[in-house]
Tab-separated table of C-alpha atoms in Angstrom:
chain	number	residue	atom	x	y	z
A	155	MET	CA	48.713	109.946	93.607
A	156	SER	CA	50.395	106.579	94.325
A	157	ALA	CA	54.152	106.355	94.706
A	158	GLY	CA	56.020	106.177	91.447
A	159	THR	CA	53.250	107.071	89.083
A	160	GLY	CA	53.218	110.862	89.124
A	161	PRO	CA	54.366	113.447	86.580
A	162	ARG	CA	57.449	114.140	88.670
A	163	GLU	CA	58.552	110.529	88.215
A	164	CYS	CA	58.016	110.809	84.428
A	165	GLN	CA	60.246	113.924	84.290
A	166	ILE	CA	62.924	112.295	86.401
A	167	ARG	CA	62.827	109.126	84.284
A	168	GLU	CA	63.018	111.196	81.070
A	169	GLN	CA	66.033	113.218	82.366
A	170	CYS	CA	67.785	110.081	83.637
A	171	LYS	CA	67.848	108.496	80.169
A	172	GLU	CA	71.219	110.234	79.570
A	173	LEU	CA	72.597	107.843	82.233
A	174	VAL	CA	71.421	104.785	80.348
A	175	LEU	CA	73.873	102.936	78.022
A	176	THR	CA	71.990	101.574	74.964
A	177	ASP	CA	73.175	98.421	73.100
A	178	LYS	CA	74.437	100.650	70.400
A	179	HIS	CA	76.481	102.613	72.883
A	180	ILE	CA	77.967	99.391	74.292
A	181	GLU	CA	78.880	98.071	70.848
A	182	GLU	CA	80.716	101.351	70.138
A	183	ILE	CA	82.479	101.362	73.559
A	184	MET	CA	83.628	97.774	72.930
A	185	ARG	CA	85.038	98.771	69.531
A	186	ARG	CA	86.847	101.721	71.060
A	187	VAL	CA	88.198	99.725	74.008
A	188	ILE	CA	89.824	97.170	71.663
A	189	LYS	CA	91.204	99.930	69.485
A	190	GLU	CA	92.836	101.585	72.594
A	191	ILE	CA	94.163	98.212	73.984
A	192	ASN	CA	95.788	97.576	70.586
A	193	ARG	CA	97.340	101.092	70.802
A	194	GLY	CA	98.705	100.294	74.292
A	195	LEU	CA	100.248	96.990	73.069
A	196	SER	CA	101.922	98.541	70.116
A	197	LYS	CA	105.416	100.107	70.307
A	198	GLU	CA	104.489	102.925	67.963
A	199	THR	CA	101.424	104.078	69.811
A	200	HIS	CA	102.123	102.987	73.454
A	201	ALA	CA	103.474	106.401	74.581
A	202	GLU	CA	100.228	108.281	73.618
A	203	ALA	CA	97.800	105.434	74.412
A	204	ASP	CA	95.406	106.052	77.361
A	205	VAL	CA	95.100	102.360	78.100
A	206	LYS	CA	98.786	101.581	78.666
A	207	CYS	CA	98.568	97.745	78.681
A	208	PHE	CA	101.683	97.338	80.852
A	209	ILE	CA	103.440	93.981	80.494
A	210	THR	CA	103.563	92.210	83.879
A	211	TYR	CA	106.069	89.496	82.885
A	212	VAL	CA	103.822	86.941	84.688
A	213	GLN	CA	103.730	84.058	82.170
A	214	ASP	CA	102.738	81.146	84.331
A	215	LEU	CA	99.482	80.665	86.118
A	216	PRO	CA	99.111	78.526	89.221
A	217	ASN	CA	98.550	74.752	88.617
A	218	GLY	CA	97.523	73.981	92.163
A	219	LYS	CA	100.735	72.158	92.966
A	220	GLU	CA	102.498	75.148	94.540
A	221	LYS	CA	103.697	74.469	98.029
A	222	GLY	CA	105.695	76.198	100.767
A	223	LYS	CA	105.862	79.293	102.907
A	224	PHE	CA	105.624	82.731	101.324
A	225	LEU	CA	105.352	86.309	102.370
A	226	ALA	CA	103.120	88.842	100.648
A	227	LEU	CA	103.083	92.571	100.912
A	228	ASP	CA	100.016	94.351	99.711
A	229	LEU	CA	100.306	98.149	99.214
A	230	GLY	CA	97.482	99.889	97.532
A	231	GLY	CA	96.099	102.662	99.748
A	232	THR	CA	96.350	104.266	103.161
A	233	ASN	CA	96.977	100.926	104.780
A	234	PHE	CA	99.117	98.004	103.713
A	235	ARG	CA	99.056	94.397	104.685
A	236	VAL	CA	101.783	91.955	105.394
A	237	LEU	CA	100.754	88.258	104.971
A	238	LEU	CA	102.402	84.831	105.736
A	239	ILE	CA	100.805	82.211	103.498
A	240	VAL	CA	101.534	78.460	103.777
A	241	LEU	CA	100.438	76.596	100.608
A	242	LYS	CA	99.759	72.944	101.316
A	243	ASP	CA	97.811	70.572	99.036
A	244	GLU	CA	95.620	71.843	96.174
A	245	ASN	CA	93.204	74.425	97.494
A	246	ASP	CA	94.485	74.053	101.039
A	247	PHE	CA	96.337	76.963	102.627
A	248	GLU	CA	96.909	78.804	105.851
A	249	MET	CA	97.058	82.584	105.983
A	250	LEU	CA	98.083	85.013	108.701
A	251	SER	CA	97.974	88.753	108.122
A	252	LYS	CA	98.228	92.065	109.767
A	253	ILE	CA	97.222	95.559	108.611
A	254	TYR	CA	99.538	98.451	109.146
A	255	ALA	CA	98.664	102.139	108.764
A	256	ILE	CA	100.607	104.594	106.592
A	257	PRO	CA	100.450	107.987	108.401
A	258	GLN	CA	99.653	111.052	106.238
A	259	ASN	CA	103.164	112.495	106.817
A	260	ILE	CA	104.670	109.293	105.341
A	261	MET	CA	102.253	109.335	102.355
A	262	LEU	CA	103.447	112.786	101.554
A	263	GLY	CA	107.062	112.466	102.720
A	264	SER	CA	110.094	110.884	101.015
A	265	GLY	CA	110.270	107.447	99.360
A	266	THR	CA	113.026	106.529	101.834
A	267	GLN	CA	110.638	107.143	104.754
A	268	LEU	CA	107.915	105.109	103.118
A	269	PHE	CA	110.021	102.055	102.373
A	270	ASP	CA	111.811	102.182	105.732
A	271	HIS	CA	108.372	102.129	107.365
A	272	ILE	CA	107.299	99.169	105.309
A	273	ALA	CA	110.548	97.294	105.992
A	274	GLU	CA	110.185	97.875	109.804
A	275	CYS	CA	106.611	96.530	109.722
A	276	LEU	CA	107.795	93.483	107.707
A	277	ALA	CA	110.514	92.688	110.227
A	278	ASN	CA	108.106	93.148	113.106
A	279	PHE	CA	105.596	90.834	111.475
A	280	MET	CA	108.300	88.134	110.872
A	281	LYS	CA	109.236	88.375	114.585
A	282	GLU	CA	105.594	88.034	115.693
A	283	HIS	CA	105.158	84.941	113.584
A	284	SER	CA	108.498	83.341	114.348
A	285	VAL	CA	109.899	83.350	110.837
A	286	TYR	CA	112.443	86.043	111.682
A	287	GLU	CA	115.277	83.569	111.128
A	288	GLU	CA	114.044	82.086	107.862
A	289	ARG	CA	114.732	83.308	104.342
A	290	LEU	CA	111.358	83.612	102.680
A	291	PRO	CA	110.204	84.511	99.150
A	292	LEU	CA	107.940	87.521	98.910
A	293	GLY	CA	105.300	88.656	96.396
A	294	PHE	CA	104.820	92.455	96.328
A	295	THR	CA	101.368	93.756	95.374
A	296	PHE	CA	101.857	97.398	94.466
A	297	SER	CA	98.577	98.889	93.170
A	298	PHE	CA	99.781	102.004	91.483
A	299	PRO	CA	100.535	102.520	87.747
A	300	LEU	CA	103.816	100.637	87.008
A	301	THR	CA	105.977	100.159	83.928
A	302	GLN	CA	107.359	96.711	84.440
A	303	LEU	CA	110.686	95.719	82.979
A	304	GLY	CA	110.622	92.208	84.413
A	305	LEU	CA	108.990	90.134	87.087
A	306	THR	CA	111.003	91.867	89.791
A	307	LYS	CA	111.436	95.348	88.306
A	308	GLY	CA	108.718	97.936	88.267
A	309	ILE	CA	109.101	101.629	87.631
A	310	LEU	CA	106.408	103.827	89.193
A	311	ALA	CA	104.693	105.825	86.462
A	312	ARG	CA	102.776	108.165	88.749
A	313	TRP	CA	101.384	108.211	92.268
A	314	THR	CA	97.528	107.966	92.734
A	315	LYS	CA	95.176	107.533	95.782
A	316	GLY	CA	96.520	110.485	97.720
A	317	PHE	CA	100.206	109.423	97.765
A	318	ASN	CA	102.969	111.856	96.786
A	319	CYS	CA	106.158	110.398	98.141
A	320	SER	CA	109.251	112.146	96.688
A	321	GLY	CA	111.979	110.303	94.865
A	322	VAL	CA	109.831	107.319	93.793
A	323	VAL	CA	108.281	108.258	90.443
A	324	GLY	CA	110.574	106.954	87.746
A	325	GLU	CA	112.402	104.586	90.161
A	326	ASP	CA	112.239	100.805	90.563
A	327	VAL	CA	110.066	100.234	93.644
A	328	VAL	CA	111.447	96.726	94.135
A	329	GLN	CA	114.941	98.097	94.440
A	330	LEU	CA	113.716	100.784	96.907
A	331	LEU	CA	112.188	98.024	99.056
A	332	LYS	CA	115.359	95.880	98.816
A	333	ASP	CA	117.480	98.892	99.826
A	334	ALA	CA	115.205	99.517	102.883
A	335	ILE	CA	115.439	95.886	103.916
A	336	ALA	CA	119.246	95.939	103.445
A	337	ARG	CA	119.517	99.148	105.586
A	338	ARG	CA	117.983	97.196	108.459
A	339	GLY	CA	120.182	94.137	107.871
A	340	ASP	CA	118.119	91.927	110.207
A	341	VAL	CA	115.846	89.957	107.922
A	342	GLN	CA	116.354	87.778	104.840
A	343	ILE	CA	113.678	88.341	102.186
A	344	ASP	CA	113.779	87.295	98.468
A	345	ILE	CA	111.427	89.604	96.480
A	346	CYS	CA	110.335	87.190	93.687
A	347	ALA	CA	107.690	89.294	91.922
A	348	ILE	CA	105.938	92.644	91.853
A	349	LEU	CA	102.317	92.828	90.649
A	350	ASN	CA	99.206	94.907	91.026
A	351	ASP	CA	95.853	93.950	92.531
A	352	THR	CA	94.270	92.806	89.252
A	353	THR	CA	97.116	90.384	88.679
A	354	GLY	CA	96.715	89.129	92.210
A	355	THR	CA	93.033	88.636	91.721
A	356	LEU	CA	93.601	86.660	88.539
A	357	MET	CA	96.249	84.470	90.129
A	358	SER	CA	94.241	83.832	93.287
A	359	CYS	CA	91.209	82.691	91.228
A	360	ALA	CA	93.361	80.708	88.773
A	361	TRP	CA	94.668	78.636	91.739
A	362	LYS	CA	91.177	77.301	92.182
A	363	ASN	CA	89.926	77.605	88.626
A	364	HIS	CA	92.416	76.970	85.899
A	365	ASN	CA	90.236	78.703	83.242
A	366	CYS	CA	90.752	82.128	84.896
A	367	ARG	CA	92.098	84.475	82.233
A	368	ILE	CA	90.952	87.915	83.363
A	369	GLY	CA	91.386	89.745	86.671
A	370	LEU	CA	89.044	92.609	87.314
A	371	ILE	CA	88.799	95.140	90.176
A	372	VAL	CA	85.633	97.220	90.736
A	373	GLY	CA	86.234	98.938	94.055
A	374	THR	CA	87.554	102.368	94.949
A	375	GLY	CA	89.086	102.295	91.537
A	376	SER	CA	88.659	100.041	88.511
A	377	ASN	CA	91.160	98.056	86.448
A	378	ALA	CA	91.557	94.797	84.515
A	379	CYS	CA	94.265	92.465	83.441
A	380	TYR	CA	94.087	89.583	80.976
A	381	VAL	CA	96.217	86.897	79.273
A	382	GLU	CA	97.575	88.094	75.856
A	383	ARG	CA	99.628	86.214	73.259
A	384	VAL	CA	103.335	87.343	73.468
A	385	GLU	CA	103.402	87.882	69.675
A	386	ASN	CA	100.823	90.752	70.114
A	387	CYS	CA	103.070	92.499	72.735
A	388	ASP	CA	105.580	94.741	70.969
A	389	LEU	CA	107.058	95.920	74.251
A	390	PHE	CA	107.696	92.422	75.589
A	391	ASP	CA	111.430	92.347	76.409
A	392	GLY	CA	112.282	88.665	75.967
A	393	PRO	CA	112.255	85.900	73.395
A	394	LYS	CA	109.026	85.560	71.433
A	395	SER	CA	109.748	82.449	69.448
A	396	GLY	CA	111.686	79.221	69.602
A	397	PRO	CA	111.521	75.963	71.576
A	398	ASN	CA	110.200	76.145	75.187
A	399	ILE	CA	109.210	79.757	74.700
A	400	LYS	CA	106.105	80.742	76.640
A	401	LYS	CA	103.350	81.944	74.284
A	402	HIS	CA	101.299	84.095	76.714
A	403	VAL	CA	101.869	86.945	79.197
A	404	LEU	CA	99.591	88.826	81.574
A	405	ILE	CA	98.745	92.365	80.579
A	406	ASN	CA	97.802	95.057	83.174
A	407	THR	CA	95.559	97.309	81.073
A	408	GLU	CA	95.194	100.201	83.529
A	409	TRP	CA	91.832	100.766	81.796
A	410	GLY	CA	90.659	103.367	84.290
A	411	ALA	CA	92.248	105.932	81.949
A	412	PHE	CA	90.093	104.866	78.999
A	413	GLY	CA	88.295	107.913	77.678
A	414	ASP	CA	90.918	110.421	78.685
A	415	ASP	CA	91.250	111.260	74.924
A	416	GLY	CA	87.521	111.899	74.534
A	417	ALA	CA	86.533	108.343	73.582
A	418	LEU	CA	83.761	108.326	76.187
A	419	ASP	CA	82.477	111.850	75.601
A	420	PHE	CA	79.483	110.579	73.663
A	421	VAL	CA	78.074	108.997	76.811
A	422	ARG	CA	79.428	111.289	79.577
A	423	THR	CA	76.925	113.615	81.289
A	424	GLU	CA	77.026	116.889	83.165
A	425	TYR	CA	77.410	114.872	86.425
A	426	ASP	CA	80.550	113.179	85.067
A	427	ARG	CA	81.932	116.512	83.983
A	428	GLU	CA	81.356	118.016	87.417
A	429	ILE	CA	82.950	115.097	89.200
A	430	ASP	CA	85.934	115.281	86.968
A	431	GLN	CA	86.287	119.070	87.410
A	432	HIS	CA	86.350	118.793	91.223
A	433	SER	CA	88.642	115.695	91.372
A	434	ILE	CA	92.295	115.792	92.226
A	435	ASN	CA	93.169	114.648	88.677
A	436	PRO	CA	90.950	116.583	86.204
A	437	GLY	CA	90.893	115.032	82.720
A	438	ARG	CA	92.416	111.745	83.895
A	439	GLN	CA	90.919	108.310	84.751
A	440	LEU	CA	87.642	109.213	83.080
A	441	GLN	CA	86.270	105.708	82.779
A	442	GLU	CA	87.118	105.019	86.402
A	443	LYS	CA	85.148	108.086	87.418
A	444	MET	CA	82.000	106.613	85.721
A	445	ILE	CA	82.426	103.195	87.439
A	446	SER	CA	84.129	102.993	90.741
A	447	GLY	CA	83.233	103.310	94.360
A	448	MET	CA	85.207	106.541	94.755
A	449	TYR	CA	82.641	108.371	92.567
A	450	MET	CA	79.360	106.373	92.310
A	451	GLY	CA	77.690	107.928	95.392
A	452	GLU	CA	78.680	111.368	94.238
A	453	LEU	CA	77.246	110.815	90.787
A	454	ALA	CA	73.886	109.828	92.422
A	455	ARG	CA	74.094	112.914	94.755
A	456	LEU	CA	74.598	115.266	91.897
A	457	ALA	CA	71.449	113.927	90.104
A	458	ILE	CA	69.452	113.954	93.355
A	459	VAL	CA	70.553	117.626	93.990
A	460	ARG	CA	69.598	118.674	90.419
A	461	PHE	CA	66.090	117.161	90.718
A	462	THR	CA	65.613	118.643	94.213
A	463	LYS	CA	66.473	122.059	93.003
A	464	ALA	CA	64.103	121.553	90.047
A	465	GLY	CA	61.302	120.821	92.610
A	466	LEU	CA	60.982	117.193	91.488
A	467	LEU	CA	62.264	115.629	94.757
A	468	PHE	CA	61.475	116.360	98.455
A	469	GLY	CA	59.084	119.121	97.554
A	470	GLY	CA	62.012	121.138	96.393
A	471	VAL	CA	63.494	121.212	99.981
A	472	GLY	CA	66.979	119.739	100.331
A	473	SER	CA	69.363	119.686	103.252
A	474	ASP	CA	72.797	121.104	104.076
A	475	ILE	CA	74.222	117.549	104.108
A	476	LEU	CA	72.675	116.682	100.693
A	477	PHE	CA	74.133	119.837	99.167
A	478	LYS	CA	77.653	119.145	100.497
A	479	ARG	CA	80.032	117.405	98.093
A	480	GLY	CA	81.019	113.821	98.953
A	481	GLN	CA	78.361	113.269	101.624
A	482	PHE	CA	76.209	110.666	99.670
A	483	PHE	CA	78.503	107.595	100.071
A	484	THR	CA	78.632	104.798	97.535
A	485	LYS	CA	77.513	102.395	100.242
A	486	TYR	CA	74.195	104.326	100.303
A	487	VAL	CA	73.642	103.280	96.647
A	488	SER	CA	74.028	99.600	97.609
A	489	GLU	CA	71.837	99.960	100.705
A	490	ILE	CA	69.020	101.735	98.804
A	491	GLU	CA	69.055	99.139	96.067
A	492	SER	CA	68.929	96.291	98.669
A	493	ASP	CA	65.381	97.287	99.699
A	494	LYS	CA	62.671	94.738	98.791
A	495	PRO	CA	60.404	95.982	95.942
A	496	GLY	CA	57.777	98.335	97.271
A	497	THR	CA	59.613	98.915	100.596
A	498	TYR	CA	61.932	101.822	101.451
A	499	TYR	CA	63.342	100.853	104.839
A	500	ASN	CA	67.072	101.386	103.854
A	501	CYS	CA	66.212	104.314	101.679
A	502	ARG	CA	64.444	106.182	104.585
A	503	GLU	CA	67.364	105.441	106.912
A	504	VAL	CA	69.795	106.900	104.333
A	505	LEU	CA	67.559	109.992	103.697
A	506	GLU	CA	67.157	110.585	107.477
A	507	GLU	CA	70.973	110.532	107.854
A	508	LEU	CA	71.059	113.205	105.124
A	509	GLY	CA	68.477	115.379	106.965
A	510	LEU	CA	65.671	114.501	104.567
A	511	ASP	CA	63.096	112.978	106.903
A	512	HIS	CA	60.294	114.672	105.024
A	513	ALA	CA	60.686	112.341	102.006
A	514	THR	CA	57.510	110.712	100.642
A	515	ASP	CA	57.254	107.169	99.250
A	516	GLU	CA	57.260	108.791	95.845
A	517	ASP	CA	60.651	110.505	96.672
A	518	CYS	CA	62.069	107.155	97.854
A	519	ALA	CA	61.004	105.417	94.626
A	520	ASN	CA	62.652	108.157	92.556
A	521	VAL	CA	65.874	108.154	94.577
A	522	ARG	CA	66.118	104.440	94.148
A	523	PHE	CA	65.533	104.799	90.402
A	524	ILE	CA	68.361	107.396	90.176
A	525	CYS	CA	70.668	105.008	92.141
A	526	GLU	CA	69.748	102.171	89.750
A	527	CYS	CA	70.581	104.303	86.692
A	528	VAL	CA	74.013	105.182	88.110
A	529	SER	CA	74.931	101.611	89.191
A	530	SER	CA	73.548	99.880	86.030
A	531	ARG	CA	75.613	102.333	83.892
A	532	ALA	CA	78.694	101.418	85.851
A	533	ALA	CA	78.013	97.659	85.557
A	534	HIS	CA	77.292	97.954	81.805
A	535	LEU	CA	80.452	99.982	81.224
A	536	VAL	CA	82.557	97.357	83.000
A	537	SER	CA	80.663	94.663	81.005
A	538	ALA	CA	81.562	96.260	77.705
A	539	GLY	CA	85.269	96.153	78.506
A	540	ILE	CA	85.095	92.543	79.820
A	541	ALA	CA	83.097	91.289	76.829
A	542	ALA	CA	85.583	93.046	74.485
A	543	LEU	CA	88.535	91.300	76.251
A	544	ILE	CA	86.741	87.870	76.223
A	545	ASN	CA	86.030	88.235	72.472
A	546	LYS	CA	89.674	89.315	71.812
A	547	MET	CA	91.110	86.197	73.505
A	548	ASP	CA	88.540	84.020	71.763
A	549	GLU	CA	88.984	80.977	74.048
A	550	PRO	CA	86.065	78.471	74.438
A	551	SER	CA	85.703	79.068	78.203
A	552	VAL	CA	86.910	81.994	80.372
A	553	THR	CA	86.607	82.662	84.061
A	554	VAL	CA	86.800	86.288	85.216
A	555	GLY	CA	88.255	86.726	88.698
A	556	VAL	CA	86.681	89.778	90.330
A	557	ASP	CA	87.330	91.704	93.476
A	558	GLY	CA	86.461	95.120	94.897
A	559	SER	CA	83.918	96.622	97.227
A	560	VAL	CA	81.422	97.724	94.500
A	561	TYR	CA	81.236	94.196	92.958
A	562	ARG	CA	81.278	92.538	96.370
A	563	PHE	CA	78.610	94.649	98.165
A	564	HIS	CA	76.255	96.026	95.493
A	565	PRO	CA	73.245	93.664	95.436
A	566	LYS	CA	72.771	93.549	91.685
A	567	PHE	CA	76.157	94.306	90.171
A	568	HIS	CA	77.063	90.642	89.437
A	569	ASP	CA	73.775	89.844	87.754
A	570	LEU	CA	73.843	93.043	85.680
A	571	MET	CA	77.266	92.112	84.434
A	572	VAL	CA	76.486	88.538	83.645
A	573	GLN	CA	73.389	89.521	81.694
A	574	LYS	CA	75.184	92.209	79.716
A	575	ILE	CA	78.342	90.249	78.997
A	576	ARG	CA	76.254	87.301	77.784
A	577	GLN	CA	74.531	89.558	75.309
A	578	PHE	CA	77.832	90.790	73.731
A	579	VAL	CA	80.196	87.794	74.008
A	580	LYS	CA	80.564	85.548	70.890
A	581	PRO	CA	77.905	82.804	71.122
A	582	HIS	CA	80.423	79.874	71.229
A	583	ILE	CA	82.251	81.282	74.262
A	584	SER	CA	81.140	80.293	77.840
A	585	PHE	CA	82.188	82.500	80.734
A	586	ASP	CA	81.632	82.974	84.430
A	587	LEU	CA	82.442	85.573	87.063
A	588	MET	CA	84.209	84.357	90.171
A	589	LEU	CA	84.523	86.468	93.344
A	590	SER	CA	88.113	86.467	94.411
A	591	GLU	CA	88.895	85.637	98.006
A	592	ASP	CA	91.672	87.885	99.117
A	593	GLY	CA	93.175	88.257	95.633
A	594	SER	CA	95.780	90.916	96.215
A	595	GLY	CA	97.249	89.087	99.245
A	596	ARG	CA	97.047	85.414	98.349
A	597	GLY	CA	97.670	86.301	94.642
A	598	ALA	CA	101.005	87.925	95.509
A	599	ALA	CA	102.128	84.838	97.356
A	600	LEU	CA	101.001	82.725	94.447
A	601	VAL	CA	103.024	84.764	91.922
A	602	ALA	CA	106.077	84.285	94.144
A	603	ALA	CA	105.246	80.557	94.467
A	604	VAL	CA	104.964	80.118	90.668
A	605	ALA	CA	108.209	82.073	90.203
A	606	CYS	CA	109.890	79.683	92.777
A	607	ARG	CA	108.329	76.722	90.973
A	608	GLU	CA	109.899	77.851	87.699
A	609	VAL	CA	113.339	78.312	89.243
A	610	GLN	CA	113.374	74.739	90.696
């Protein structure tokens, strides 16, 4: 029997149908996403909305004329980066950066320890790059859920990504950083803005492409921000009408939590439920768990394990590594799908790493099909949200700035998204997806630069 034509393949394909989002599903998801975004924007329903739609207070996009020297601090995981960015003429910039580790004991220690560590690294970086004596503006990318009360005031809603520093939730993280810098007393830094990585991505792309209106992250996590009319933002704390009033503001949706109220239950599978059950935050971030790099490999592994135990893969013989949670990495999905049609070079390498060197060509074809189902569903779920946002803004031309390891490294993610968004965006709207180059770093400097531009 030739590879990919047997009864086992038919059974696998039949059982994988639950991982496929139909056009009807996507239409319904789009409708529910917009409903939830409107709930997040409304004062009456914001508190119970899953998609919080936090106001960023970023109201000006780059115009390409920003110039000067800026610091950026990018904190979003187990490492953080400090950057020195010199903006010259339009699209011309210099960037120096250094990555600093955050030890486990600091990630789980006190907020004071965390911010003292960051301030020390900032000061060391300024010494290394001979700007120790200068007073520089800083943009602070802080990629955790924030309630913003202004461009330089952000209250941490909750820790994610393995952090649990005491004394920070409910506090203004900008003030905590300012306090840590003041305790040192040796460097002069003006914190001009706090933002998250989606805002940074949008700003970074908008510097080159002035149509950029959406920032999207599809990496370890998933989130999106977009440009909204101020009149639609009940929680915007500032003037909404009058002469010289800015009509738009950037909204950080925090859409990873979409579905926490059951809105995605009609397309979730047993694999999704198992991943959620074994996660550190059961019942939370349910859309993110269907999309992002933190979970995609595990989704594929769970399906592969199920079909192995049913005797449909590998002659029913698995391996200790395959049966261990978290051992089928998301990068394997990208590698397997990068094989040329009819060849299984990468797939065999992955399966050998997993102790499955007895796999046949038919097994390889079926494993690839399972990976395609998981990654296509992720791309289509993201596309539903992006198409809904594009239609909501209803502008003639929109660029979506995108960053994140899944979008960057998966061989088909971009094309899957373009195709699906095109299908569901209003016919008169044109759009394109633009890969962000270093969004969360350069974007932070650009938010600071625009804030300085406004002050001048």
